[in-house]
PDB file of N, CA and C in Angstrom:
ATOM      1  N   MET A 259    -145.460 167.752  10.188  1.00 46.00           N
ATOM      2  CA  MET A 259    -145.073 168.660  11.258  1.00 46.00           C
ATOM      3  C   MET A 259    -144.917 170.056  10.655  1.00 46.00           C
ATOM      4  N   SER A 260    -145.466 171.041  11.308  1.00 46.00           N
ATOM      5  CA  SER A 260    -145.353 172.408  10.811  1.00 46.00           C
ATOM      6  C   SER A 260    -143.922 172.902  10.960  1.00 46.00           C
ATOM      7  N   ASP A 261    -143.571 173.921  10.165  1.00 50.00           N
ATOM      8  CA  ASP A 261    -142.220 174.488  10.251  1.00 50.00           C
ATOM      9  C   ASP A 261    -141.949 175.064  11.631  1.00 50.00           C
ATOM     10  N   ASP A 262    -142.977 175.682  12.244  1.00 51.00           N
ATOM     11  CA  ASP A 262    -142.792 176.255  13.578  1.00 51.00           C
ATOM     12  C   ASP A 262    -142.510 175.162  14.608  1.00 51.00           C
ATOM     13  N   LEU A 263    -143.252 174.052  14.538  1.00 46.00           N
ATOM     14  CA  LEU A 263    -143.043 172.950  15.474  1.00 46.00           C
ATOM     15  C   LEU A 263    -141.686 172.298  15.229  1.00 46.00           C
ATOM     16  N   ALA A 264    -141.316 172.136  13.968  1.00 46.00           N
ATOM     17  CA  ALA A 264    -140.017 171.550  13.645  1.00 46.00           C
ATOM     18  C   ALA A 264    -138.889 172.405  14.212  1.00 46.00           C
ATOM     19  N   ALA A 265    -139.040 173.717  14.109  1.00 46.00           N
ATOM     20  CA  ALA A 265    -138.007 174.618  14.637  1.00 46.00           C
ATOM     21  C   ALA A 265    -137.885 174.497  16.153  1.00 46.00           C
ATOM     22  N   LEU A 266    -139.009 174.295  16.824  1.00 48.00           N
ATOM     23  CA  LEU A 266    -138.992 174.184  18.282  1.00 48.00           C
ATOM     24  C   LEU A 266    -138.407 172.859  18.754  1.00 48.00           C
ATOM     25  N   THR A 267    -138.576 171.797  17.973  1.00 45.00           N
ATOM     26  CA  THR A 267    -138.136 170.478  18.410  1.00 45.00           C
ATOM     27  C   THR A 267    -136.799 170.065  17.807  1.00 45.00           C
ATOM     28  N   ALA A 268    -136.271 170.855  16.886  1.00 54.00           N
ATOM     29  CA  ALA A 268    -134.994 170.509  16.256  1.00 54.00           C
ATOM     30  C   ALA A 268    -133.864 170.613  17.278  1.00 54.00           C
ATOM     31  N   THR A 269    -132.916 169.728  17.149  1.00 67.00           N
ATOM     32  CA  THR A 269    -131.746 169.772  18.016  1.00 67.00           C
ATOM     33  C   THR A 269    -130.749 170.759  17.419  1.00 67.00           C
ATOM     34  N   PRO A 270    -130.370 171.778  18.178  1.00 78.00           N
ATOM     35  CA  PRO A 270    -129.409 172.743  17.633  1.00 78.00           C
ATOM     36  C   PRO A 270    -128.032 172.099  17.486  1.00 78.00           C
ATOM     37  N   PRO A 271    -127.216 172.622  16.570  1.00 92.00           N
ATOM     38  CA  PRO A 271    -125.867 172.070  16.393  1.00 92.00           C
ATOM     39  C   PRO A 271    -125.067 172.174  17.686  1.00 92.00           C
ATOM     40  N   ARG A 272    -124.397 171.078  18.034  1.00 94.00           N
ATOM     41  CA  ARG A 272    -123.609 171.025  19.264  1.00 94.00           C
ATOM     42  C   ARG A 272    -122.127 171.221  18.966  1.00 94.00           C
ATOM     43  N   SER A 273    -121.451 171.900  19.854  1.00 97.00           N
ATOM     44  CA  SER A 273    -119.994 172.013  19.840  1.00 97.00           C
ATOM     45  C   SER A 273    -119.483 171.391  21.130  1.00 97.00           C
ATOM     46  N   LEU A 274    -118.332 170.753  21.052  1.00 97.00           N
ATOM     47  CA  LEU A 274    -117.733 170.139  22.234  1.00 97.00           C
ATOM     48  C   LEU A 274    -116.518 170.932  22.683  1.00 97.00           C
ATOM     49  N   PHE A 275    -116.402 171.083  23.979  1.00 98.00           N
ATOM     50  CA  PHE A 275    -115.261 171.732  24.606  1.00 98.00           C
ATOM     51  C   PHE A 275    -114.727 170.764  25.651  1.00 98.00           C
ATOM     52  N   VAL A 276    -113.475 170.350  25.493  1.00 98.00           N
ATOM     53  CA  VAL A 276    -112.873 169.345  26.369  1.00 98.00           C
ATOM     54  C   VAL A 276    -111.665 169.983  27.038  1.00 98.00           C
ATOM     55  N   TYR A 277    -111.669 170.014  28.365  1.00 98.00           N
ATOM     56  CA  TYR A 277    -110.528 170.627  29.051  1.00 98.00           C
ATOM     57  C   TYR A 277    -109.927 169.661  30.058  1.00 98.00           C
ATOM     58  N   TYR A 278    -108.640 169.862  30.319  1.00 98.00           N
ATOM     59  CA  TYR A 278    -107.885 168.987  31.207  1.00 98.00           C
ATOM     60  C   TYR A 278    -106.546 169.650  31.500  1.00 98.00           C
ATOM     61  N   ARG A 279    -105.832 169.086  32.455  1.00 97.00           N
ATOM     62  CA  ARG A 279    -104.504 169.601  32.801  1.00 97.00           C
ATOM     63  C   ARG A 279    -103.432 168.675  32.237  1.00 97.00           C
ATOM     64  N   VAL A 280    -102.319 169.296  31.877  1.00 98.00           N
ATOM     65  CA  VAL A 280    -101.194 168.552  31.312  1.00 98.00           C
ATOM     66  C   VAL A 280     -99.935 168.911  32.100  1.00 98.00           C
ATOM     67  N   PRO A 281     -99.281 167.913  32.704  1.00 97.00           N
ATOM     68  CA  PRO A 281     -98.007 168.209  33.371  1.00 97.00           C
ATOM     69  C   PRO A 281     -97.008 168.773  32.359  1.00 97.00           C
ATOM     70  N   LEU A 282     -96.229 169.759  32.771  1.00 95.00           N
ATOM     71  CA  LEU A 282     -95.276 170.390  31.857  1.00 95.00           C
ATOM     72  C   LEU A 282     -94.350 169.371  31.200  1.00 95.00           C
ATOM     73  N   ALA A 283     -93.950 168.356  31.941  1.00 96.00           N
ATOM     74  CA  ALA A 283     -93.040 167.353  31.397  1.00 96.00           C
ATOM     75  C   ALA A 283     -93.686 166.525  30.279  1.00 96.00           C
ATOM     76  N   ASN A 284     -95.010 166.525  30.193  1.00 97.00           N
ATOM     77  CA  ASN A 284     -95.719 165.715  29.200  1.00 97.00           C
ATOM     78  C   ASN A 284     -96.224 166.517  28.003  1.00 97.00           C
ATOM     79  N   GLN A 285     -95.968 167.810  27.980  1.00 97.00           N
ATOM     80  CA  GLN A 285     -96.614 168.647  26.965  1.00 97.00           C
ATOM     81  C   GLN A 285     -96.271 168.259  25.534  1.00 97.00           C
ATOM     82  N   ALA A 286     -95.040 167.960  25.230  1.00 97.00           N
ATOM     83  CA  ALA A 286     -94.675 167.615  23.846  1.00 97.00           C
ATOM     84  C   ALA A 286     -95.376 166.329  23.416  1.00 97.00           C
ATOM     85  N   ALA A 287     -95.339 165.310  24.257  1.00 98.00           N
ATOM     86  CA  ALA A 287     -95.987 164.039  23.929  1.00 98.00           C
ATOM     87  C   ALA A 287     -97.505 164.194  23.875  1.00 98.00           C
ATOM     88  N   ALA A 288     -98.055 164.990  24.790  1.00 98.00           N
ATOM     89  CA  ALA A 288     -99.506 165.205  24.799  1.00 98.00           C
ATOM     90  C   ALA A 288     -99.952 165.937  23.540  1.00 98.00           C
ATOM     91  N   ARG A 289     -99.197 166.932  23.136  1.00 98.00           N
ATOM     92  CA  ARG A 289     -99.573 167.673  21.923  1.00 98.00           C
ATOM     93  C   ARG A 289     -99.555 166.758  20.699  1.00 98.00           C
ATOM     94  N   GLN A 290     -98.554 165.939  20.610  1.00 98.00           N
ATOM     95  CA  GLN A 290     -98.475 164.998  19.486  1.00 98.00           C
ATOM     96  C   GLN A 290     -99.664 164.033  19.523  1.00 98.00           C
ATOM     97  N   ALA A 291     -99.999 163.520  20.680  1.00 98.00           N
ATOM     98  CA  ALA A 291    -101.114 162.575  20.805  1.00 98.00           C
ATOM     99  C   ALA A 291    -102.451 163.231  20.450  1.00 98.00           C
ATOM    100  N   ILE A 292    -102.661 164.456  20.901  1.00 98.00           N
ATOM    101  CA  ILE A 292    -103.914 165.160  20.599  1.00 98.00           C
ATOM    102  C   ILE A 292    -103.973 165.493  19.110  1.00 98.00           C
ATOM    103  N   ASN A 293    -102.844 165.871  18.521  1.00 98.00           N
ATOM    104  CA  ASN A 293    -102.823 166.127  17.077  1.00 98.00           C
ATOM    105  C   ASN A 293    -103.236 164.885  16.290  1.00 98.00           C
ATOM    106  N   VAL A 294    -102.774 163.715  16.709  1.00 98.00           N
ATOM    107  CA  VAL A 294    -103.146 162.462  16.041  1.00 98.00           C
ATOM    108  C   VAL A 294    -104.648 162.217  16.180  1.00 98.00           C
ATOM    109  N   ILE A 295    -105.178 162.405  17.374  1.00 98.00           N
ATOM    110  CA  ILE A 295    -106.624 162.228  17.590  1.00 98.00           C
ATOM    111  C   ILE A 295    -107.411 163.164  16.679  1.00 98.00           C
ATOM    112  N   GLN A 296    -107.032 164.430  16.667  1.00 98.00           N
ATOM    113  CA  GLN A 296    -107.777 165.397  15.864  1.00 98.00           C
ATOM    114  C   GLN A 296    -107.662 165.092  14.376  1.00 98.00           C
ATOM    115  N   GLN A 297    -106.498 164.637  13.918  1.00 98.00           N
ATOM    116  CA  GLN A 297    -106.330 164.279  12.512  1.00 98.00           C
ATOM    117  C   GLN A 297    -107.232 163.097  12.145  1.00 98.00           C
ATOM    118  N   ARG A 298    -107.290 162.106  12.996  1.00 98.00           N
ATOM    119  CA  ARG A 298    -108.167 160.957  12.731  1.00 98.00           C
ATOM    120  C   ARG A 298    -109.620 161.392  12.648  1.00 98.00           C
ATOM    121  N   LEU A 299    -110.024 162.253  13.556  1.00 98.00           N
ATOM    122  CA  LEU A 299    -111.416 162.718  13.539  1.00 98.00           C
ATOM    123  C   LEU A 299    -111.714 163.531  12.284  1.00 98.00           C
ATOM    124  N   HIS A 300    -110.751 164.337  11.829  1.00 97.00           N
ATOM    125  CA  HIS A 300    -110.914 165.084  10.575  1.00 97.00           C
ATOM    126  C   HIS A 300    -111.159 164.119   9.419  1.00 97.00           C
ATOM    127  N   GLU A 301    -110.381 163.048   9.375  1.00 97.00           N
ATOM    128  CA  GLU A 301    -110.505 162.070   8.302  1.00 97.00           C
ATOM    129  C   GLU A 301    -111.834 161.329   8.356  1.00 97.00           C
ATOM    130  N   GLU A 302    -112.301 161.015   9.544  1.00 97.00           N
ATOM    131  CA  GLU A 302    -113.513 160.208   9.715  1.00 97.00           C
ATOM    132  C   GLU A 302    -114.798 161.032   9.691  1.00 97.00           C
ATOM    133  N   HIS A 303    -114.694 162.331   9.945  1.00 97.00           N
ATOM    134  CA  HIS A 303    -115.877 163.196  10.030  1.00 97.00           C
ATOM    135  C   HIS A 303    -115.628 164.462   9.205  1.00 97.00           C
ATOM    136  N   PRO A 304    -115.794 164.369   7.879  1.00 97.00           N
ATOM    137  CA  PRO A 304    -115.556 165.530   7.016  1.00 97.00           C
ATOM    138  C   PRO A 304    -116.352 166.754   7.474  1.00 97.00           C
ATOM    139  N   GLY A 305    -115.702 167.897   7.413  1.00 97.00           N
ATOM    140  CA  GLY A 305    -116.340 169.147   7.834  1.00 97.00           C
ATOM    141  C   GLY A 305    -116.059 169.513   9.279  1.00 97.00           C
ATOM    142  N   LEU A 306    -115.521 168.571  10.055  1.00 97.00           N
ATOM    143  CA  LEU A 306    -115.207 168.832  11.449  1.00 97.00           C
ATOM    144  C   LEU A 306    -114.059 169.821  11.539  1.00 97.00           C
ATOM    145  N   THR A 307    -114.191 170.800  12.420  1.00 97.00           N
ATOM    146  CA  THR A 307    -113.083 171.710  12.713  1.00 97.00           C
ATOM    147  C   THR A 307    -112.667 171.489  14.160  1.00 97.00           C
ATOM    148  N   THR A 308    -111.371 171.594  14.396  1.00 98.00           N
ATOM    149  CA  THR A 308    -110.845 171.377  15.734  1.00 98.00           C
ATOM    150  C   THR A 308    -109.847 172.481  16.073  1.00 98.00           C
ATOM    151  N   ARG A 309    -109.719 172.698  17.355  1.00 98.00           N
ATOM    152  CA  ARG A 309    -108.696 173.620  17.861  1.00 98.00           C
ATOM    153  C   ARG A 309    -108.114 173.028  19.130  1.00 98.00           C
ATOM    154  N   LEU A 310    -106.877 173.351  19.405  1.00 98.00           N
ATOM    155  CA  LEU A 310    -106.235 173.014  20.662  1.00 98.00           C
ATOM    156  C   LEU A 310    -105.745 174.318  21.261  1.00 98.00           C
ATOM    157  N   MET A 311    -106.215 174.600  22.461  1.00 98.00           N
ATOM    158  CA  MET A 311    -105.916 175.876  23.100  1.00 98.00           C
ATOM    159  C   MET A 311    -105.310 175.618  24.476  1.00 98.00           C
ATOM    160  N   GLN A 312    -104.658 176.644  25.011  1.00 96.00           N
ATOM    161  CA  GLN A 312    -104.157 176.554  26.376  1.00 96.00           C
ATOM    162  C   GLN A 312    -104.637 177.761  27.167  1.00 96.00           C
ATOM    163  N   ARG A 313    -104.767 177.561  28.446  1.00 95.00           N
ATOM    164  CA  ARG A 313    -105.215 178.645  29.311  1.00 95.00           C
ATOM    165  C   ARG A 313    -104.218 179.790  29.247  1.00 95.00           C
ATOM    166  N   ALA A 314    -104.738 181.001  29.095  1.00 94.00           N
ATOM    167  CA  ALA A 314    -103.879 182.176  28.907  1.00 94.00           C
ATOM    168  C   ALA A 314    -103.277 182.694  30.208  1.00 94.00           C
ATOM    169  N   ASP A 315    -103.900 182.372  31.329  1.00 93.00           N
ATOM    170  CA  ASP A 315    -103.443 182.961  32.593  1.00 93.00           C
ATOM    171  C   ASP A 315    -102.830 181.933  33.552  1.00 93.00           C
ATOM    172  N   THR A 316    -102.102 180.957  32.999  1.00 88.00           N
ATOM    173  CA  THR A 316    -101.423 179.977  33.851  1.00 88.00           C
ATOM    174  C   THR A 316    -100.334 180.690  34.637  1.00 88.00           C
ATOM    175  N   PRO A 317    -100.326 180.538  35.950  1.00 88.00           N
ATOM    176  CA  PRO A 317     -99.292 181.207  36.749  1.00 88.00           C
ATOM    177  C   PRO A 317     -97.888 180.731  36.376  1.00 88.00           C
ATOM    178  N   GLU A 318     -96.965 181.657  36.363  1.00 88.00           N
ATOM    179  CA  GLU A 318     -95.572 181.319  36.071  1.00 88.00           C
ATOM    180  C   GLU A 318     -95.077 180.326  37.114  1.00 88.00           C
ATOM    181  N   GLY A 319     -94.369 179.314  36.649  1.00 89.00           N
ATOM    182  CA  GLY A 319     -93.836 178.308  37.555  1.00 89.00           C
ATOM    183  C   GLY A 319     -94.809 177.192  37.881  1.00 89.00           C
ATOM    184  N   SER A 320     -96.010 177.234  37.315  1.00 92.00           N
ATOM    185  CA  SER A 320     -96.987 176.180  37.560  1.00 92.00           C
ATOM    186  C   SER A 320     -96.461 174.862  36.990  1.00 92.00           C
ATOM    187  N   PRO A 321     -96.691 173.741  37.689  1.00 95.00           N
ATOM    188  CA  PRO A 321     -96.198 172.447  37.195  1.00 95.00           C
ATOM    189  C   PRO A 321     -97.048 171.849  36.079  1.00 95.00           C
ATOM    190  N   GLU A 322     -98.156 172.507  35.769  1.00 96.00           N
ATOM    191  CA  GLU A 322     -99.049 171.991  34.726  1.00 96.00           C
ATOM    192  C   GLU A 322     -99.760 173.140  34.025  1.00 96.00           C
ATOM    193  N   ALA A 323    -100.290 172.822  32.850  1.00 96.00           N
ATOM    194  CA  ALA A 323    -101.055 173.801  32.080  1.00 96.00           C
ATOM    195  C   ALA A 323    -102.450 173.226  31.831  1.00 96.00           C
ATOM    196  N   THR A 324    -103.410 174.113  31.655  1.00 97.00           N
ATOM    197  CA  THR A 324    -104.765 173.679  31.304  1.00 97.00           C
ATOM    198  C   THR A 324    -104.937 173.847  29.810  1.00 97.00           C
ATOM    199  N   TRP A 325    -105.371 172.776  29.165  1.00 98.00           N
ATOM    200  CA  TRP A 325    -105.603 172.774  27.720  1.00 98.00           C
ATOM    201  C   TRP A 325    -107.082 172.589  27.443  1.00 98.00           C
ATOM    202  N   MET A 326    -107.496 173.058  26.278  1.00 98.00           N
ATOM    203  CA  MET A 326    -108.872 172.855  25.835  1.00 98.00           C
ATOM    204  C   MET A 326    -108.874 172.469  24.365  1.00 98.00           C
ATOM    205  N   GLU A 327    -109.602 171.400  24.073  1.00 98.00           N
ATOM    206  CA  GLU A 327    -109.859 170.996  22.698  1.00 98.00           C
ATOM    207  C   GLU A 327    -111.257 171.483  22.347  1.00 98.00           C
ATOM    208  N   VAL A 328    -111.425 171.987  21.135  1.00 98.00           N
ATOM    209  CA  VAL A 328    -112.722 172.464  20.658  1.00 98.00           C
ATOM    210  C   VAL A 328    -113.059 171.686  19.389  1.00 98.00           C
ATOM    211  N   TYR A 329    -114.289 171.168  19.335  1.00 98.00           N
ATOM    212  CA  TYR A 329    -114.759 170.398  18.187  1.00 98.00           C
ATOM    213  C   TYR A 329    -116.060 171.007  17.699  1.00 98.00           C
ATOM    214  N   GLU A 330    -116.086 171.381  16.407  1.00 97.00           N
ATOM    215  CA  GLU A 330    -117.284 171.992  15.826  1.00 97.00           C
ATOM    216  C   GLU A 330    -117.508 171.437  14.420  1.00 97.00           C
ATOM    217  N   HIS A 331    -118.758 171.414  14.029  1.00 96.00           N
ATOM    218  CA  HIS A 331    -119.143 170.947  12.702  1.00 96.00           C
ATOM    219  C   HIS A 331    -120.348 171.775  12.271  1.00 96.00           C
ATOM    220  N   PRO A 332    -120.464 172.125  10.990  1.00 94.00           N
ATOM    221  CA  PRO A 332    -121.607 172.935  10.549  1.00 94.00           C
ATOM    222  C   PRO A 332    -122.960 172.319  10.915  1.00 94.00           C
ATOM    223  N   ASP A 333    -123.038 170.992  10.942  1.00 94.00           N
ATOM    224  CA  ASP A 333    -124.284 170.304  11.311  1.00 94.00           C
ATOM    225  C   ASP A 333    -124.321 169.922  12.781  1.00 94.00           C
ATOM    226  N   GLY A 334    -123.326 170.316  13.534  1.00 96.00           N
ATOM    227  CA  GLY A 334    -123.207 169.927  14.933  1.00 96.00           C
ATOM    228  C   GLY A 334    -122.354 168.680  15.052  1.00 96.00           C
ATOM    229  N   VAL A 335    -121.681 168.523  16.161  1.00 97.00           N
ATOM    230  CA  VAL A 335    -120.858 167.338  16.402  1.00 97.00           C
ATOM    231  C   VAL A 335    -121.802 166.178  16.681  1.00 97.00           C
ATOM    232  N   SER A 336    -121.677 165.132  15.895  1.00 95.00           N
ATOM    233  CA  SER A 336    -122.575 163.983  16.014  1.00 95.00           C
ATOM    234  C   SER A 336    -122.225 163.139  17.238  1.00 95.00           C
ATOM    235  N   ALA A 337    -123.188 162.335  17.658  1.00 94.00           N
ATOM    236  CA  ALA A 337    -122.943 161.405  18.758  1.00 94.00           C
ATOM    237  C   ALA A 337    -121.849 160.410  18.379  1.00 94.00           C
ATOM    238  N   ALA A 338    -121.810 160.010  17.108  1.00 96.00           N
ATOM    239  CA  ALA A 338    -120.773 159.076  16.649  1.00 96.00           C
ATOM    240  C   ALA A 338    -119.389 159.712  16.758  1.00 96.00           C
ATOM    241  N   CYS A 339    -119.272 160.970  16.408  1.00 97.00           N
ATOM    242  CA  CYS A 339    -117.993 161.671  16.508  1.00 97.00           C
ATOM    243  C   CYS A 339    -117.581 161.805  17.972  1.00 97.00           C
ATOM    244  N   GLU A 340    -118.530 162.146  18.818  1.00 96.00           N
ATOM    245  CA  GLU A 340    -118.230 162.278  20.247  1.00 96.00           C
ATOM    246  C   GLU A 340    -117.786 160.936  20.835  1.00 96.00           C
ATOM    247  N   ALA A 341    -118.453 159.848  20.438  1.00 97.00           N
ATOM    248  CA  ALA A 341    -118.079 158.521  20.935  1.00 97.00           C
ATOM    249  C   ALA A 341    -116.679 158.138  20.445  1.00 97.00           C
ATOM    250  N   ARG A 342    -116.374 158.454  19.192  1.00 97.00           N
ATOM    251  CA  ARG A 342    -115.049 158.143  18.645  1.00 97.00           C
ATOM    252  C   ARG A 342    -113.973 158.942  19.369  1.00 97.00           C
ATOM    253  N   LEU A 343    -114.248 160.211  19.650  1.00 98.00           N
ATOM    254  CA  LEU A 343    -113.316 161.035  20.413  1.00 98.00           C
ATOM    255  C   LEU A 343    -113.054 160.404  21.780  1.00 98.00           C
ATOM    256  N   ARG A 344    -114.108 159.967  22.437  1.00 97.00           N
ATOM    257  CA  ARG A 344    -113.964 159.347  23.759  1.00 97.00           C
ATOM    258  C   ARG A 344    -113.101 158.078  23.658  1.00 97.00           C
ATOM    259  N   ASP A 345    -113.348 157.242  22.624  1.00 97.00           N
ATOM    260  CA  ASP A 345    -112.557 156.019  22.453  1.00 97.00           C
ATOM    261  C   ASP A 345    -111.081 156.334  22.221  1.00 97.00           C
ATOM    262  N   LEU A 346    -110.808 157.310  21.368  1.00 98.00           N
ATOM    263  CA  LEU A 346    -109.417 157.677  21.085  1.00 98.00           C
ATOM    264  C   LEU A 346    -108.736 158.241  22.332  1.00 98.00           C
ATOM    265  N   ALA A 347    -109.449 159.065  23.081  1.00 97.00           N
ATOM    266  CA  ALA A 347    -108.871 159.651  24.298  1.00 97.00           C
ATOM    267  C   ALA A 347    -108.644 158.582  25.363  1.00 97.00           C
ATOM    268  N   ASP A 348    -109.551 157.615  25.437  1.00 97.00           N
ATOM    269  CA  ASP A 348    -109.392 156.536  26.420  1.00 97.00           C
ATOM    270  C   ASP A 348    -108.147 155.689  26.137  1.00 97.00           C
ATOM    271  N   ALA A 349    -107.684 155.702  24.893  1.00 97.00           N
ATOM    272  CA  ALA A 349    -106.501 154.921  24.514  1.00 97.00           C
ATOM    273  C   ALA A 349    -105.179 155.654  24.797  1.00 97.00           C
ATOM    274  N   LEU A 350    -105.258 156.906  25.254  1.00 97.00           N
ATOM    275  CA  LEU A 350    -104.033 157.639  25.577  1.00 97.00           C
ATOM    276  C   LEU A 350    -103.315 156.958  26.747  1.00 97.00           C
ATOM    277  N   PRO A 351    -101.997 157.037  26.788  1.00 96.00           N
ATOM    278  CA  PRO A 351    -101.268 156.443  27.911  1.00 96.00           C
ATOM    279  C   PRO A 351    -101.723 157.043  29.247  1.00 96.00           C
ATOM    280  N   HIS A 352    -101.865 156.191  30.235  1.00 95.00           N
ATOM    281  CA  HIS A 352    -102.266 156.636  31.569  1.00 95.00           C
ATOM    282  C   HIS A 352    -101.264 157.663  32.102  1.00 95.00           C
ATOM    283  N   GLY A 353    -101.767 158.778  32.613  1.00 96.00           N
ATOM    284  CA  GLY A 353    -100.917 159.797  33.208  1.00 96.00           C
ATOM    285  C   GLY A 353    -100.389 160.840  32.240  1.00 96.00           C
ATOM    286  N   LEU A 354    -100.626 160.638  30.930  1.00 98.00           N
ATOM    287  CA  LEU A 354    -100.141 161.619  29.956  1.00 98.00           C
ATOM    288  C   LEU A 354    -100.806 162.972  30.188  1.00 98.00           C
ATOM    289  N   ILE A 355    -102.113 162.947  30.398  1.00 98.00           N
ATOM    290  CA  ILE A 355    -102.889 164.156  30.702  1.00 98.00           C
ATOM    291  C   ILE A 355    -103.789 163.851  31.893  1.00 98.00           C
ATOM    292  N   GLY A 356    -104.350 164.899  32.476  1.00 97.00           N
ATOM    293  CA  GLY A 356    -105.271 164.716  33.588  1.00 97.00           C
ATOM    294  C   GLY A 356    -106.657 164.301  33.102  1.00 97.00           C
ATOM    295  N   ALA A 357    -107.582 164.217  34.018  1.00 97.00           N
ATOM    296  CA  ALA A 357    -108.955 163.832  33.700  1.00 97.00           C
ATOM    297  C   ALA A 357    -109.559 164.817  32.699  1.00 97.00           C
ATOM    298  N   ARG A 358    -110.218 164.276  31.697  1.00 97.00           N
ATOM    299  CA  ARG A 358    -110.851 165.086  30.654  1.00 97.00           C
ATOM    300  C   ARG A 358    -112.268 165.434  31.100  1.00 97.00           C
ATOM    301  N   HIS A 359    -112.622 166.693  30.919  1.00 97.00           N
ATOM    302  CA  HIS A 359    -113.961 167.190  31.243  1.00 97.00           C
ATOM    303  C   HIS A 359    -114.585 167.679  29.942  1.00 97.00           C
ATOM    304  N   VAL A 360    -115.730 167.115  29.577  1.00 97.00           N
ATOM    305  CA  VAL A 360    -116.383 167.439  28.314  1.00 97.00           C
ATOM    306  C   VAL A 360    -117.614 168.301  28.587  1.00 97.00           C
ATOM    307  N   GLU A 361    -117.682 169.423  27.912  1.00 97.00           N
ATOM    308  CA  GLU A 361    -118.838 170.317  27.980  1.00 97.00           C
ATOM    309  C   GLU A 361    -119.414 170.431  26.584  1.00 97.00           C
ATOM    310  N   THR A 362    -120.723 170.475  26.481  1.00 96.00           N
ATOM    311  CA  THR A 362    -121.412 170.589  25.205  1.00 96.00           C
ATOM    312  C   THR A 362    -122.188 171.895  25.182  1.00 96.00           C
ATOM    313  N   PHE A 363    -122.006 172.674  24.118  1.00 96.00           N
ATOM    314  CA  PHE A 363    -122.694 173.950  23.985  1.00 96.00           C
ATOM    315  C   PHE A 363    -123.365 174.007  22.608  1.00 96.00           C
ATOM    316  N   CYS A 364    -124.401 174.825  22.511  1.00 93.00           N
ATOM    317  CA  CYS A 364    -125.069 175.069  21.232  1.00 93.00           C
ATOM    318  C   CYS A 364    -125.368 176.558  21.139  1.00 93.00           C
ATOM    319  N   PRO A 365    -125.611 177.034  19.906  1.00 90.00           N
ATOM    320  CA  PRO A 365    -125.915 178.464  19.754  1.00 90.00           C
ATOM    321  C   PRO A 365    -127.194 178.832  20.506  1.00 90.00           C
ATOM    322  N   MET A 366    -127.247 180.041  20.995  1.00 88.00           N
ATOM    323  CA  MET A 366    -128.454 180.531  21.647  1.00 88.00           C
ATOM    324  C   MET A 366    -129.493 180.842  20.588  1.00 88.00           C
ATOM    325  N   ALA A 367    -130.743 180.580  20.935  1.00 80.00           N
ATOM    326  CA  ALA A 367    -131.846 180.863  20.008  1.00 80.00           C
ATOM    327  C   ALA A 367    -132.081 182.369  19.934  1.00 80.00           C
ATOM    328  N   GLY A 368    -132.563 182.818  18.810  1.00 74.00           N
ATOM    329  CA  GLY A 368    -132.895 184.223  18.652  1.00 74.00           C
ATOM    330  C   GLY A 368    -131.692 185.079  18.351  1.00 74.00           C
ATOM    331  N   ARG A 369    -131.940 186.326  18.242  1.00 66.00           N
ATOM    332  CA  ARG A 369    -130.877 187.290  17.930  1.00 66.00           C
ATOM    333  C   ARG A 369    -130.391 187.963  19.188  1.00 66.00           C
ATOM    334  N   SER A 370    -129.160 188.408  19.122  1.00 58.00           N
ATOM    335  CA  SER A 370    -128.607 189.107  20.290  1.00 58.00           C
ATOM    336  C   SER A 370    -128.928 190.576  20.241  1.00 58.00           C
TER     337      SER A 370
END
């Protein structure tokens, strides 16, 4: 395969963005649970970087907050890592957090 064809057919590195809502009463337990998940993934997938973020514009007095987990790896997040994340998240206690929404992004081709 030529280098040009390989470049066109190569899968770009993927990053995962997972967002969901967390009731205020569950935030301490949810943070601890997500920290455990991210630590396990760090151990099982060397080079993985993770972040836990919260929405910056949550209205005051809101009963819940929106959180986002970010997963990145220099070679892209593997399907095995994504499956393991899903398994670990599925084991969270029911009602601890809201429904998880997973988005996958990759770098744009070319220069800006």
